[in-house]
Every structure is written in structure tokens, then in C-alpha cells.
Tab-separated table of C-alpha atoms in Angstrom:
chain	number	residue	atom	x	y	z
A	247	UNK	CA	-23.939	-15.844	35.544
A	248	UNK	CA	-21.339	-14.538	33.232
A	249	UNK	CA	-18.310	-12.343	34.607
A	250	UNK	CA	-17.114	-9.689	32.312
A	251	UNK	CA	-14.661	-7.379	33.208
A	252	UNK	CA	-13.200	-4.693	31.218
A	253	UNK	CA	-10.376	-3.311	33.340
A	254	UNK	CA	-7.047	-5.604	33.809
A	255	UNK	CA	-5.980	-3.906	36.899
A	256	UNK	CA	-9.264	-5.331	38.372
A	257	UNK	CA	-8.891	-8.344	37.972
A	258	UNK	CA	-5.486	-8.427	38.823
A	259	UNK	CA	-6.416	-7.278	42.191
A	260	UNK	CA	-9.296	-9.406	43.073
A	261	UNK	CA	-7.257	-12.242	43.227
A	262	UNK	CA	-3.907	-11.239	44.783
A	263	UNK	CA	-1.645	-11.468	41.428
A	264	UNK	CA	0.441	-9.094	39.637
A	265	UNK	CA	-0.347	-8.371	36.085
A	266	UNK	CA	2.348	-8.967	33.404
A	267	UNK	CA	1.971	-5.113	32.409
A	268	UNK	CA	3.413	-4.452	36.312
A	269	UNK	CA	6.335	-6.965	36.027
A	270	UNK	CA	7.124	-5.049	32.349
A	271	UNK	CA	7.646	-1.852	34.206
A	272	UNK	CA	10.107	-3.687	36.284
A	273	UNK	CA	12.367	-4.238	34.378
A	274	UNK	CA	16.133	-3.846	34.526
A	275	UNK	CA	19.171	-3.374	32.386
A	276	UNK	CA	21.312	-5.860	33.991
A	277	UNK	CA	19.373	-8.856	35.660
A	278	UNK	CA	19.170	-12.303	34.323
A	279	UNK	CA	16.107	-13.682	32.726
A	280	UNK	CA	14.067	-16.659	34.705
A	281	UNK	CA	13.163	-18.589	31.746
A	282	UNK	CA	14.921	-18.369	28.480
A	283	UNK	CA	12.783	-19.455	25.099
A	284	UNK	CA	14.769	-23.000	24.685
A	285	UNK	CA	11.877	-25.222	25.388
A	286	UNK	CA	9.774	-27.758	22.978
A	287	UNK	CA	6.606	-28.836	22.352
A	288	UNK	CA	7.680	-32.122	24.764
A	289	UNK	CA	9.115	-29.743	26.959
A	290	UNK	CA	6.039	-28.062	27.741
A	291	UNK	CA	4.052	-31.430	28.423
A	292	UNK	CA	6.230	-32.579	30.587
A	293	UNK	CA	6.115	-29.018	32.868
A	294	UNK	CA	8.651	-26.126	32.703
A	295	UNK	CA	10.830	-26.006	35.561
A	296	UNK	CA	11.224	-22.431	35.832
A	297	UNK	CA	7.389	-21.977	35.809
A	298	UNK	CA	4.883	-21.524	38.398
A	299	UNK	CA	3.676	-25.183	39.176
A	300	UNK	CA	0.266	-25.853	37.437
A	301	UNK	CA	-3.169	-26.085	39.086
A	302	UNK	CA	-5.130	-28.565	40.294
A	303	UNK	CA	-8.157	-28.186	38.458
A	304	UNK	CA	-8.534	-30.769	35.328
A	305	UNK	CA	-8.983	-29.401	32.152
A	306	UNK	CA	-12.985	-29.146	31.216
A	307	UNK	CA	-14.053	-31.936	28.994
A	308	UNK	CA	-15.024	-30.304	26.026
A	309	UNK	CA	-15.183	-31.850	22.252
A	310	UNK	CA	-15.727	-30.288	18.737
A	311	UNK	CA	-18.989	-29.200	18.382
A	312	UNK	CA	-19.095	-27.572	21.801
A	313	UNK	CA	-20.369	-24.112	21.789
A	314	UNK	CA	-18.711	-21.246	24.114
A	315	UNK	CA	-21.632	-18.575	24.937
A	316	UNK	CA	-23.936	-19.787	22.328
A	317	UNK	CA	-21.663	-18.161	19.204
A	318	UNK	CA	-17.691	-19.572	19.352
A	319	UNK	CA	-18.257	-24.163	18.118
A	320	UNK	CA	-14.925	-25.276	18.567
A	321	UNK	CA	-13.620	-27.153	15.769
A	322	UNK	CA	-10.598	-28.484	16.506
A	323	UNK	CA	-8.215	-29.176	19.372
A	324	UNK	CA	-4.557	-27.977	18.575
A	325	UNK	CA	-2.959	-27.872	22.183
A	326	UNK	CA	-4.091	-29.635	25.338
A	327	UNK	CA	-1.536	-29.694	28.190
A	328	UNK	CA	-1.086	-28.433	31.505
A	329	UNK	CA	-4.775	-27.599	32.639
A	330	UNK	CA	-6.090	-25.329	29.624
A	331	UNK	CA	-6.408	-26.422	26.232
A	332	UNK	CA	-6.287	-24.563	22.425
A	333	UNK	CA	-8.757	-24.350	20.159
A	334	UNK	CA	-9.588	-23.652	16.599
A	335	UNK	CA	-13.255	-22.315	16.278
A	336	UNK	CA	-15.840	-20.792	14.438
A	337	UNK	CA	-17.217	-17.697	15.197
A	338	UNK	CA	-20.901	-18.353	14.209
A	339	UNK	CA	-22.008	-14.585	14.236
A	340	UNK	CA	-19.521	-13.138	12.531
A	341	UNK	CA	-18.970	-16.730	9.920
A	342	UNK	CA	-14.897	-16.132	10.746
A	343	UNK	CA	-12.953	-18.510	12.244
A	344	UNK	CA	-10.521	-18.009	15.207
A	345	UNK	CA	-8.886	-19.275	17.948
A	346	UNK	CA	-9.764	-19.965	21.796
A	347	UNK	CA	-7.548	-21.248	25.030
A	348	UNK	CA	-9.523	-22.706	27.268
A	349	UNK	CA	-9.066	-23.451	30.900
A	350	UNK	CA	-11.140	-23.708	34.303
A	351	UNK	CA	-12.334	-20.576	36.471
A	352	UNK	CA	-10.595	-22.444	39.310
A	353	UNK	CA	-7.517	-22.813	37.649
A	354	UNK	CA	-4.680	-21.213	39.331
A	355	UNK	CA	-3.435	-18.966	36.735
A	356	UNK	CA	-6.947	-18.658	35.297
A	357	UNK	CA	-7.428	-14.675	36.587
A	358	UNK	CA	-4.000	-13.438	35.375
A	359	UNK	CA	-4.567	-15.286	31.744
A	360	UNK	CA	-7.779	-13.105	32.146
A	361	UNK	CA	-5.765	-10.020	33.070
A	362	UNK	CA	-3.157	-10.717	30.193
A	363	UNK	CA	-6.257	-10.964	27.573
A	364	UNK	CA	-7.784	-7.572	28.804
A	365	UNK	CA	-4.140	-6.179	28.739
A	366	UNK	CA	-3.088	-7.319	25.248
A	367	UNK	CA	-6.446	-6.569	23.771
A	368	UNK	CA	-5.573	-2.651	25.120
A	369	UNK	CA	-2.789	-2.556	22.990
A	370	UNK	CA	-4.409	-2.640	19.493
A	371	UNK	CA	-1.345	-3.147	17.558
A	372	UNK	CA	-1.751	-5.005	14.089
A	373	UNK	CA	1.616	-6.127	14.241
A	374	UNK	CA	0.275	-8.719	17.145
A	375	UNK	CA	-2.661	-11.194	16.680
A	376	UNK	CA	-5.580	-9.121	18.010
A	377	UNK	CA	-7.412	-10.329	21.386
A	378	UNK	CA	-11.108	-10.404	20.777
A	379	UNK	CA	-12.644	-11.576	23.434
A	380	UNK	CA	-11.935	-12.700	27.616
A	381	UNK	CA	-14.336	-13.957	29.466
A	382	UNK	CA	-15.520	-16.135	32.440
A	383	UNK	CA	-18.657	-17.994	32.124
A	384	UNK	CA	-20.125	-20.734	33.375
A	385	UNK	CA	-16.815	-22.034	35.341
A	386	UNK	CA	-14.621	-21.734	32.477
A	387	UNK	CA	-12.411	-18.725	31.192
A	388	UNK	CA	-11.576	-18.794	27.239
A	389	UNK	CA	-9.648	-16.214	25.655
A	390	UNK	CA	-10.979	-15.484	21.348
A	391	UNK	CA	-8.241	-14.080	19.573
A	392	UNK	CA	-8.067	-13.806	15.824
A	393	UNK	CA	-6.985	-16.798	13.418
A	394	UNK	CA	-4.940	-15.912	10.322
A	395	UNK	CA	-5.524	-18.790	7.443
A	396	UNK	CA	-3.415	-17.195	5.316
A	397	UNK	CA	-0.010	-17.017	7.537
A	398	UNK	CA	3.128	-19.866	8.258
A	399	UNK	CA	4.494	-20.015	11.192
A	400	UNK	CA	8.282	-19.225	10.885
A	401	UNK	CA	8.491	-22.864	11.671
A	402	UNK	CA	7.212	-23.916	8.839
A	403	UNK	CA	9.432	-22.040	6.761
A	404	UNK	CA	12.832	-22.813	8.328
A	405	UNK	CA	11.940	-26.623	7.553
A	406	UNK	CA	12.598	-25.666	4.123
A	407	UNK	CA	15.874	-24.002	4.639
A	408	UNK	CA	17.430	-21.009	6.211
A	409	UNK	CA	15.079	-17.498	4.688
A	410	UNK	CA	16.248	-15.584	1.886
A	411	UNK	CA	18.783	-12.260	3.649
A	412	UNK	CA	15.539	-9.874	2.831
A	413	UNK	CA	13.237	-12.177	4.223
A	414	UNK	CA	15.342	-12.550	6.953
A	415	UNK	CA	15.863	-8.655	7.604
A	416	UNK	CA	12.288	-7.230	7.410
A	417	UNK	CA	11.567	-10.351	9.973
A	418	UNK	CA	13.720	-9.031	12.124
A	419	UNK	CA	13.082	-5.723	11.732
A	420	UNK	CA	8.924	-5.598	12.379
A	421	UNK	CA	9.488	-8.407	15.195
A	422	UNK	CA	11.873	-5.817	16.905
A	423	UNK	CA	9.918	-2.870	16.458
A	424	UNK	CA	6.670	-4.326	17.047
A	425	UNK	CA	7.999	-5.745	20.597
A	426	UNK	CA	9.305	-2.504	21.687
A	427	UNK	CA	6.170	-0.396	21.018
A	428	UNK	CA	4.877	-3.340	23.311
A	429	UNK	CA	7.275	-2.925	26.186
A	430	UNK	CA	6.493	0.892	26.019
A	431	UNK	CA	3.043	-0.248	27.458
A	432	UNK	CA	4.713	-2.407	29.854
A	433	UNK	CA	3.562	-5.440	28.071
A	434	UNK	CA	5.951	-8.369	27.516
A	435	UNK	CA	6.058	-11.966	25.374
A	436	UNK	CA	8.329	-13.955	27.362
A	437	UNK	CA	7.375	-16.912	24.963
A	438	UNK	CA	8.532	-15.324	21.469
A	439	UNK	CA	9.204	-18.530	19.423
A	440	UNK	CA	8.896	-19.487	15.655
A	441	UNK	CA	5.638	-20.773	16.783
A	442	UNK	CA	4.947	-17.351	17.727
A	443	UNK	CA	6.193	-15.659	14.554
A	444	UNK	CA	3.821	-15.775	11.340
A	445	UNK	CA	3.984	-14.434	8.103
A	446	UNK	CA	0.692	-13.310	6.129
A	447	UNK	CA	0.040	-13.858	2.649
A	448	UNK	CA	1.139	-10.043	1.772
A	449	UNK	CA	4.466	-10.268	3.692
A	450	UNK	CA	3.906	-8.963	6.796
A	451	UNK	CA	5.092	-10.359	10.094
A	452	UNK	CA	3.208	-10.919	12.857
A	453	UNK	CA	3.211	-12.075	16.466
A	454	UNK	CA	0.950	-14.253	18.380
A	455	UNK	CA	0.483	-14.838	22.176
A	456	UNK	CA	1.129	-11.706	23.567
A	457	UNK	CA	1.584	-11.919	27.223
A	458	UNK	CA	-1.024	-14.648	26.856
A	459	UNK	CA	1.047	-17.953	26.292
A	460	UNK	CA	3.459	-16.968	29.060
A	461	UNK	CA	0.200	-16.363	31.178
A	462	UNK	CA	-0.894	-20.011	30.372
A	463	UNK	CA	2.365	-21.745	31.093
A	464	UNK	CA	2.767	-19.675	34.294
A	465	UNK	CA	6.032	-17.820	32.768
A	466	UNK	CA	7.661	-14.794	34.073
A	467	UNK	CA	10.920	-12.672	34.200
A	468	UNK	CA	12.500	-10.183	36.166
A	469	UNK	CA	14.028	-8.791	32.912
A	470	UNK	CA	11.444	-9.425	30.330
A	471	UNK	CA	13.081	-6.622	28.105
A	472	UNK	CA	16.454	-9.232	28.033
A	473	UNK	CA	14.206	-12.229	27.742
A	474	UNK	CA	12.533	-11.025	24.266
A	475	UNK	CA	15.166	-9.333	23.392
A	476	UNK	CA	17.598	-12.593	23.136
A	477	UNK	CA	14.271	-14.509	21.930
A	478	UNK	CA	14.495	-12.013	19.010
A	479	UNK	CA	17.882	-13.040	18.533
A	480	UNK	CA	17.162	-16.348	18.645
A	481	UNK	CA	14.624	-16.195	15.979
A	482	UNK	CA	17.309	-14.369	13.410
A	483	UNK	CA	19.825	-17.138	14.259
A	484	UNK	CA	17.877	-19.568	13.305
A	485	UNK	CA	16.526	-17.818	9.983
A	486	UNK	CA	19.789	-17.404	8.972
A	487	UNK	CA	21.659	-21.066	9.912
A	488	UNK	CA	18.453	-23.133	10.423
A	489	UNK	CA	19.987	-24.349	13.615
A	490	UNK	CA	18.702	-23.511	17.153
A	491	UNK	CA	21.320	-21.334	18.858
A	492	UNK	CA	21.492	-23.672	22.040
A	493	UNK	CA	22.979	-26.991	22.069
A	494	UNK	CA	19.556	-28.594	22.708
A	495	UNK	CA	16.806	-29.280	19.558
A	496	UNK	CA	13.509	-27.195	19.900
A	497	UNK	CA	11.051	-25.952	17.535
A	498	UNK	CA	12.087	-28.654	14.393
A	499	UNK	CA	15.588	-27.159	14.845
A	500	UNK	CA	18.884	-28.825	15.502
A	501	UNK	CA	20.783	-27.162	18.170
A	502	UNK	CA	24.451	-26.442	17.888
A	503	UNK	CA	27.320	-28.825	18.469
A	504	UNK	CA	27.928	-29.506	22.487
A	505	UNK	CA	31.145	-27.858	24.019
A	506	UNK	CA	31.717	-25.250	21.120
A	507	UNK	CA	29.309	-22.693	22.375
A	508	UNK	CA	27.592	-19.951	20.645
A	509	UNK	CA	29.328	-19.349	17.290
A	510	UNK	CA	28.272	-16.854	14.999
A	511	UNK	CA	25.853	-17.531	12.124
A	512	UNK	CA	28.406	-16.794	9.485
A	513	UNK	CA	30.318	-19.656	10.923
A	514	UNK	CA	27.808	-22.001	11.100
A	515	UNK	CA	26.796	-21.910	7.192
A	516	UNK	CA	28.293	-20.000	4.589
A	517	UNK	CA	27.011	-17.092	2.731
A	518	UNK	CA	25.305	-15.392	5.675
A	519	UNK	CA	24.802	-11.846	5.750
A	520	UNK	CA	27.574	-10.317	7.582
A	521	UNK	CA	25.839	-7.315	8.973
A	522	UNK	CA	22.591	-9.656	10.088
A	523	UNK	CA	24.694	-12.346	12.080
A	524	UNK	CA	26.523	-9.453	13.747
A	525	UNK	CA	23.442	-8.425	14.845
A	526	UNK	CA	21.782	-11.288	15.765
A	527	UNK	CA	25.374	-12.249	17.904
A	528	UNK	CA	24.819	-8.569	20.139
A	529	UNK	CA	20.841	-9.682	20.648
A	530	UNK	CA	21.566	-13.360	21.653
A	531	UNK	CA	25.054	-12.540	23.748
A	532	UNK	CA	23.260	-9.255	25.994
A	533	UNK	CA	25.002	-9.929	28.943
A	534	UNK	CA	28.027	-8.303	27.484
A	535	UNK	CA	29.787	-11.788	26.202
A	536	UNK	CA	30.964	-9.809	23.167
A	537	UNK	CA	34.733	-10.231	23.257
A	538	UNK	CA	34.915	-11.132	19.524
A	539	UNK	CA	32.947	-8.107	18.868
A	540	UNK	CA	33.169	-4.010	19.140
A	541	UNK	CA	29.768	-3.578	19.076
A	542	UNK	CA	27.893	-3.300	22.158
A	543	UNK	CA	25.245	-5.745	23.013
A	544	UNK	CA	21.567	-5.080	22.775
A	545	UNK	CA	19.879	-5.368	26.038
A	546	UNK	CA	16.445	-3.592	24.611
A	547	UNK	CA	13.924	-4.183	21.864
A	548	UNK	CA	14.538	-0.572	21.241
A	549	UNK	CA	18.227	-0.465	21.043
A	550	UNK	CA	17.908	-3.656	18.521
A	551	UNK	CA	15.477	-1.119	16.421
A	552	UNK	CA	18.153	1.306	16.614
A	553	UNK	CA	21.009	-1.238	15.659
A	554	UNK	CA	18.702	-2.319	12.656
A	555	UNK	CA	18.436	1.536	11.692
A	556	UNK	CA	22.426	2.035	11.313
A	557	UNK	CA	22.574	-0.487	8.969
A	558	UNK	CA	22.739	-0.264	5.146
A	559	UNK	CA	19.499	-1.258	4.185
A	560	UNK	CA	18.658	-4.592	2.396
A	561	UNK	CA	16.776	-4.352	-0.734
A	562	UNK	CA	14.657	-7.549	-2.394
A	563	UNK	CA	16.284	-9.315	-4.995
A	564	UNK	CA	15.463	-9.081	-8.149
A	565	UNK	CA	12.234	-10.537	-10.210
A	566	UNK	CA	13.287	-13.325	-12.004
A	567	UNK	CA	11.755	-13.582	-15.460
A	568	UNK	CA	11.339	-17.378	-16.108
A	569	UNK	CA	11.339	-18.526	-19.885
A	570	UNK	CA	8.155	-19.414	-20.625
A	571	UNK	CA	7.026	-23.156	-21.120
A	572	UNK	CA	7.016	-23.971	-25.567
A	573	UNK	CA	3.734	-24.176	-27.223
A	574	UNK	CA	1.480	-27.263	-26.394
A	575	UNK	CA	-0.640	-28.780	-29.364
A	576	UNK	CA	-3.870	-29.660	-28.055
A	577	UNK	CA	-5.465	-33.580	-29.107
A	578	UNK	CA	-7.586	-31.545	-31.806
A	579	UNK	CA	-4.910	-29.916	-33.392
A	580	UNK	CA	-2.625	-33.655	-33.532
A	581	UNK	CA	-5.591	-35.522	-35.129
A	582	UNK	CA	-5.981	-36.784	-38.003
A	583	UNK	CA	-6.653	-33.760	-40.029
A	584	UNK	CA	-3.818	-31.757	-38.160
A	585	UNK	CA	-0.283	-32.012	-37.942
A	586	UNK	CA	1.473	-35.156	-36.790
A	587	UNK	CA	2.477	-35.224	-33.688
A	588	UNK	CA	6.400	-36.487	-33.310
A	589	UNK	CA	7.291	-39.490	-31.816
A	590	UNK	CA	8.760	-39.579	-28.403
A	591	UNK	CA	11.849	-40.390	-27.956
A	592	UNK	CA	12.778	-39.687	-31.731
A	593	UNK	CA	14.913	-37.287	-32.409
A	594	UNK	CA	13.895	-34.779	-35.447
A	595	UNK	CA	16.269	-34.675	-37.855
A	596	UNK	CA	18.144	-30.969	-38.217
A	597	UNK	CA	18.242	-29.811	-42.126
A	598	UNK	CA	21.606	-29.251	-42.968
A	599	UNK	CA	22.299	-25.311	-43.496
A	600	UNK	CA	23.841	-24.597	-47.106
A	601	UNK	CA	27.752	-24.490	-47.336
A	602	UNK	CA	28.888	-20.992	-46.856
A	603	UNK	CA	30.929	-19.475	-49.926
A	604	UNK	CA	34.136	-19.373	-50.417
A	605	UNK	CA	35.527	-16.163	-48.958
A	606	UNK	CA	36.780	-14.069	-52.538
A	607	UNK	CA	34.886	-15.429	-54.431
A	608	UNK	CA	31.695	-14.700	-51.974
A	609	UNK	CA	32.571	-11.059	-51.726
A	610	UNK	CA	32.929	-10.262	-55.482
A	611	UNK	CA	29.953	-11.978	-56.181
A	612	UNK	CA	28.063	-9.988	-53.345
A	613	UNK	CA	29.345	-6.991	-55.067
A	614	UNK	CA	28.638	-7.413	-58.338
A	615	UNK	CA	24.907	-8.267	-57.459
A	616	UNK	CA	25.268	-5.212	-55.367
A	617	UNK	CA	26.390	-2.863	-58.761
A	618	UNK	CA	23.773	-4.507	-60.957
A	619	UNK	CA	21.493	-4.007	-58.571
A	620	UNK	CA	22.086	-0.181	-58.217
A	621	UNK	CA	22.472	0.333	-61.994
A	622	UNK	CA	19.000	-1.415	-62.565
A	623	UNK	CA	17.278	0.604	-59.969
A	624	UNK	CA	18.978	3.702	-61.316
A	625	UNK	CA	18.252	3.194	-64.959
A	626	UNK	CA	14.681	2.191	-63.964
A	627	UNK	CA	13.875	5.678	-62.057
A	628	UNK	CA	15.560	7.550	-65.046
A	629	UNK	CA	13.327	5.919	-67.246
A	630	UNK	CA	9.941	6.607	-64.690
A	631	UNK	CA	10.534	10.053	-64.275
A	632	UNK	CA	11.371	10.413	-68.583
A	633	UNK	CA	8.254	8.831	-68.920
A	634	UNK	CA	6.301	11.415	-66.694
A	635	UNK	CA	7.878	14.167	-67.949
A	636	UNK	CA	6.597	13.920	-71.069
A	637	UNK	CA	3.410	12.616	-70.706
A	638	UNK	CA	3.219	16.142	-68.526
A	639	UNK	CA	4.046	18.365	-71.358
A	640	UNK	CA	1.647	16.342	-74.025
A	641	UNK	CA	-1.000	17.233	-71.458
A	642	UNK	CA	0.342	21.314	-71.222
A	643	UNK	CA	0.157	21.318	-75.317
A	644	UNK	CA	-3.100	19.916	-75.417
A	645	UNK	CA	-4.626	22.247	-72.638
A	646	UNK	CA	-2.779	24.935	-74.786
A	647	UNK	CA	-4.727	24.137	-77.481
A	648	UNK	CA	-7.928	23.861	-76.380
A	649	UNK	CA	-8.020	27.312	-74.944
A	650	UNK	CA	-6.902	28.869	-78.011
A	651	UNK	CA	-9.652	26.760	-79.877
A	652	UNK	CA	-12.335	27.758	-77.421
A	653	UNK	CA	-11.432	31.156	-77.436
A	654	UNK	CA	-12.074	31.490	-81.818
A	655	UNK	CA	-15.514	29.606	-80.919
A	656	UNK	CA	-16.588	31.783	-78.478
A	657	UNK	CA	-19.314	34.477	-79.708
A	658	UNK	CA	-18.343	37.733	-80.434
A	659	UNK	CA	-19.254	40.807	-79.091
A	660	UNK	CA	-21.563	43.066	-80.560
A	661	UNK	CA	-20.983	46.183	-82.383
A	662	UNK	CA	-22.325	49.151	-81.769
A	663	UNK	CA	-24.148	50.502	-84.915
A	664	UNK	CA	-27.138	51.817	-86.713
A	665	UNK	CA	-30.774	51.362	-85.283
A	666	UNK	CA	-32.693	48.515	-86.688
A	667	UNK	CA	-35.563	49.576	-88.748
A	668	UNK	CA	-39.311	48.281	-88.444
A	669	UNK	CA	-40.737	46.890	-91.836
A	670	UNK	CA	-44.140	45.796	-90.852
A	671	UNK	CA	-46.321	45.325	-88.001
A	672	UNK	CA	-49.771	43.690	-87.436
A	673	UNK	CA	-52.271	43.872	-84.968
A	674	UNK	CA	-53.533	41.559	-82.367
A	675	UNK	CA	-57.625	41.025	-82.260
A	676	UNK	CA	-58.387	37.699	-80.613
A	677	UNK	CA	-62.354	38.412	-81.074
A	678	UNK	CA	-61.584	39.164	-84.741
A	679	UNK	CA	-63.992	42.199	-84.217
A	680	UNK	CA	-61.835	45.054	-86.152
A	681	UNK	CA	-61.556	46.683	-83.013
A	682	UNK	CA	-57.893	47.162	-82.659
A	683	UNK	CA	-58.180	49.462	-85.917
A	684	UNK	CA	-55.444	47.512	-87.919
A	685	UNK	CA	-55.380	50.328	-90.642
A	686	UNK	CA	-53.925	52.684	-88.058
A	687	UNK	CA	-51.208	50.089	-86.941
A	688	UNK	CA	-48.639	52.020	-89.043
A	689	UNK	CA	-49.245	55.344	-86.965
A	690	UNK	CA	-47.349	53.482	-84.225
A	691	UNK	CA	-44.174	53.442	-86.008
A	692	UNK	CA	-44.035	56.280	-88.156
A	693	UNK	CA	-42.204	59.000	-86.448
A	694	UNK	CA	-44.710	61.604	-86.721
A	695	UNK	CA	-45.938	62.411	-82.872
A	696	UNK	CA	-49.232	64.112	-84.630
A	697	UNK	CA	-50.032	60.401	-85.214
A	698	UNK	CA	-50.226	59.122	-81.868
């Protein structure tokens, strides 16, 4: 049957351990660390001698294709050492992919990995690599936590070269802050590496493994505050030099010269940002080894965020504006019914630019082209606006004179005079029946009212 707890502090107690969030709330301000972050990949195959000697237990023989509670089909093995084993997988019901440890229920360190998972997945920060799922089933414990496509490790980047100085400084500064809003919830890394350190496609830094990978490899401190603290230094060291700020290689680094001891960055390669390799000096030398320095050492996560805040801030460079590439004819356009390509590797002859004149004689001559010039334009607007003025009074004469025209044409008005005098009259019969009495028309006009 499956186990599935919820609470950290239970399982931490069922099997006699002490969960990682306990030993972060013991921490002190002047102890040493157990284990410092200077081990490699071969380092860890071969055991850690400051951790907690493995278990017994062999690692389960699993394969790709293997299915983890009928949903997580592991893909591909990327770690297998030390009785657990890491995993890239698919999450078939949510189509995502993401990443399992693996390791037997009988495994020594198998209930505080379990308590680590549950504690880490508490913390909800997006800053870290989010836990999704610990569990115990069917005599294996496996730990889901998220898997980022899009990010490089930081050591992928440093085999390129040292980062840019804003690169650098906004690494620095959301590693720092993001591990001490950690240690406020008593949760530690104790394994912060450049394996541990990604950054996404948009920029942002993040950080894998929370107490996790130091539960796996059996890792703890008595002053996990110093312990990430100096790892943090570490990590700006070697984004600044490239060079691994012990005297032994780790992580694709080369470590620094034997018998020198730690040197600051700005001494190692030149151009480094002065204010950045002071602070990564006072984060890697926190046990007060500052006699080259005034500043105080950083003991804290939180006093590095605070050290980080005094300084002048670092803005991005620039944009560079790159000239674009010239015009490329395309096979159509070089054919035989385009323009001919040139031959490569000859050189097209330059035409030769016209000798310039001679200096007196080059002036006068640019004068008197400038007079003529002038005069031309002048005489040529005098003679435009000569020509429209009169054509504008021809056209004033002529309306002139077809008012005055109009006006003798016009009719005249009439005159007030005598009355108009009927001659005749005749009458209208339209049956032609004498009835209208056309011998009395006359009486109509006559005068005489007695003849009406």
C-alpha cells in the first residue's frame, strides 16, 4: 500500500532523525561548516567524507520506460550513485516533463529525503525548483520536482567564459535573496553549486535541490547559514574569474594556483568589477580572514542581501544595433533575363570621380551661374505677373462693357398714361344660334350704365 504523508515533522519522527528545517534553526554565527561545496561529480561517486556513510540497500533496478504510480515513465537516467538514482520523466497526466530521485524505502536516509521533499515543497518560493510530489510506494521513495527545458545550468555558461558584470550581479543578487527568505523558514541548501544554479529563458535565476540533494548525499552543517553563504560566494567567484576559488578543480572549473591562497577576483583576471569581487571576497572569507579588507565579512544570506543593497546599482549594457547583412539577389533575379551576377573573386572596377575644379576659377564660375540664375528667375516672374496683370484688366473692361450693353437692351418701364380705348368687340356663340344677341355687344362698352 502506498504511504503518503503530508506533514515533515512526522516523518521526521517516526524514524528517529532530525529534519534539515531543525538543524536550520540551529544555526550559529561563529561555528565552522562540516562540509564545504568543493566536491565533483567524481567526488561524489567515490563517497564524501564528511557525509553520513551510505546505506546498504542497492539501488532498485529500474530502466526507461518504467512507470512510478501508473503516471511519472522515466525517460532517462542522469545520476546514479550512492544508493538513489536521478531521473528525467514524463508526467503522463499532466503531458510535462520533470524530474524524479529515486531510492529504496529501506535506504538509510530514505525518510529524511522524504522529510526534506515535504519541507521544501512548504516553502513555495518560485525562485527554487518547485517540489511536486514525495512519496513511498511499493518499497521505493521518489521525489517529482519540476524540470525547466528552457534553463542552463551556470555550468554551462562559465564554460564559455567568465558572465557579463550584469549578468553576474542580478545572479548574485536573486541567489542571495532567494536563500535567505529560505533560511527564514529554517530551510537550508548545503549543496549550492553551479549545478544547482539555472538560468531561464527570461533571465531569471533559479535554484534547484533545496535541502533535497544534501538529503541524498547524507550532508549536513552545524552552520548551514556560513555553508551557503560562502557557497554563494563561491558561485560569484567563479562568474567573475571562471576559476574555482579552491586550489582543487570541481564543477568544469580550474581551481586556483597551490600555495597562493585565496586572491581576489580582480587579481585573478583583469577587468573585474571592483565592487562585485569585494563582495564576493567578504562571502567566501566569513570567518573574519579580511585583513586586506575594511569591510566586514558576511556570515548571513541576509547580511550579503544587505551588502548587495549598499552598492551602486549595475545597469545592462547597452543594445547593440548590428549593421544589417547587404541585399542578397535571389537565383531568379541572376538569371538569364536579370542582372549578372559578379564574379567571385573579381574585383569591380570603381568609376573614377570627375577632377574637382580649380579653386578661383571654380568659385567665379559657381557665382556667375549663381547671378544668371537669379536674374533669369527674376526677369521670368516679372514677366508672369505682367502677363496676369493685364490679361486681368482686359477681363474688368470687357465685364464693363457688357453691363453697360445689357443695361440699353433691357426693356423699359412703362409709362403711366391715357386709358386704352376699345374699337370693336364680337360675340362668342359656339351653337351659332343668335343667342348671345351680337347687336347688343356694343352696350357692353359704351359708357352709358342705362345700357347694361
Amino acid at each position: 500500500m502506498a504511504e503518503r504523508s503530508t506533514a515533515a515533522v512526522d516523518v521526521a519522527d517516526n524514524s528517529g532523525d532530525e529534519p534539515l528545517t531543525a538543524q536550520a534553526d540551529q544555526s550559529t554565527a561563529d561555528g565552522v561548516a562540516n562540509n564545504r561545496e568543493r566536491d565533483t561529480d567524481s567526488d561524489e561517486a567515490q563517497g564524501n567524507p564528511t557525509s553520513e556513510e551510505p546505506g546498504k540497500a542497492s539501488p532498485p533496478e529500474l530502466h526507461s520506460g518504467h512507470k512510478l504510480a501508473r503516471r511519472y515513465r522515466l525517460e532517462e537516467c542522469v545520476t546514479r550513485l550512492d544508493g538513489f538514482s536521478s531521473w528525467r520523466a514524463v508526467d503522463e497526466k499532466l503531458r510535462r516533463a520533470v524530474g524524479v530521485h529515486i531510492l529504496p524505502s529501506d535506504h538509510t536516509r530514505a525518510r529524511s529525503v522524504l522529510a526534506a521533499a515535504r519541507s521544501s515543497a512548504l516553502l513555495g518560493d518560485p525562485r527554487f525548483v518547485q517540489v511536486l510530489d514525495a512519496v513511498e510506494e511499493n518499497d521505493l521513495v521518489y521525489v517529482v520536482h519540476e524540470w525547466l527545458p528552457d534553463a542552463t545550468e551556470l555550468t554551462a555558461l562559465l564554460a564559455s567564459g567568465p558572465l557579463e558584470v550584469y549578468d553576474a550581479y542580478q545572479m548574485v543578487s536573486q541567489v542571495a535573496s532567494a536563500m535567505a527568505a529560505a533560511h527564514r523558514e529554517g530551510l537550508a541548501h548545503l549543496r549550492l553549486s553551479p549545478n544547482a544554479v539555472l538560468r531561464t529563458s527570461t533571465g531569471q535565476w533559479r535554484i534547484r535541490g533545496l535541502a533535497v540533494n544534501a538529503a541524498l548525499r547524507g550532508i549536513s552543517s552545524d552552520t548551514p547559514q556560513r555553508t551557503d553563504t560562502e557557497a554563494i560566494g563561491a558561485l560569484l567567484y567563479a562568474a567573475l574569474t571562471q576559476r574555482w576559488p579552491y586550489e582543487s578543480d570541481a564543477h568544469g572549473l580550474a581551481g586556483l594556483p597551490k600555495d597562493i591562497g585565496l586572491i581576489p577576483p580582480d587579481q585573478v583576471r583583469a577587468g573585474v568589477h571592483r565592487g562585485l569581487s569585494e563582495l564576493a571576497m567578504r562571502a567566501l572569507a566569513n570567518d573574519g580572514a579580511t585583513a586586506s579588507r575594511h569591510e566586514s565579512p558576511c556570515t548571513t544570506p541576509e547580511e550579503l542581501v544587505k551588502a548587495i543593497g549598499e552598492m551602486p546599482r549595475i545597469r545592462p549594457p547597452e543594445p547593440v544595433y548590428t549593421t544589417p547583412p547587404e541585399y542578397q539577389r535571389t537565383a531568379y533575379q541572376q538569371g538569364a533575363y536579370g542582372r549578372p551576377a559578379p564574379r567571385p573573386g573579381v574585383t569591380q572596377p570603381v568609376p573614377t570621380p570627375p577632377p574637382p575644379l580649380q579653386s578661383r576659377t571654380g568659385k567665379a564660375l559657381k557665382w556667375s551661374v549663381s547671378a544668371l540664375l537669379i536674374a533669369a528667375l527674376g526677369l521670368g516672374s516679372w514677366q508672369l505677373a505682367d502677363a496676369l496683370m493685364e490679361r486681368g484688366g482686359k477681363a474688368d473692361d470687357q465685364n464693363q462693357t457688357q453691363t453697360t450693353d445689357g443695361g440699353d437692351k433691357g426693356p423699359k418701364a412703362p409709362v403711366a398714361g391715357k386709358p386704352i380705348s376699345i374699337v370693336g368687340a364680337r360675340d362668342f356663340d359656339p351653337f351659332g344660334d343668335q343667342s348671345e344677341k351680337p347687336s347688343q355687344i356694343k352696350n357692353v362698352y359704351d359708357d352709358s350704365p342705362s345700357t347694361y
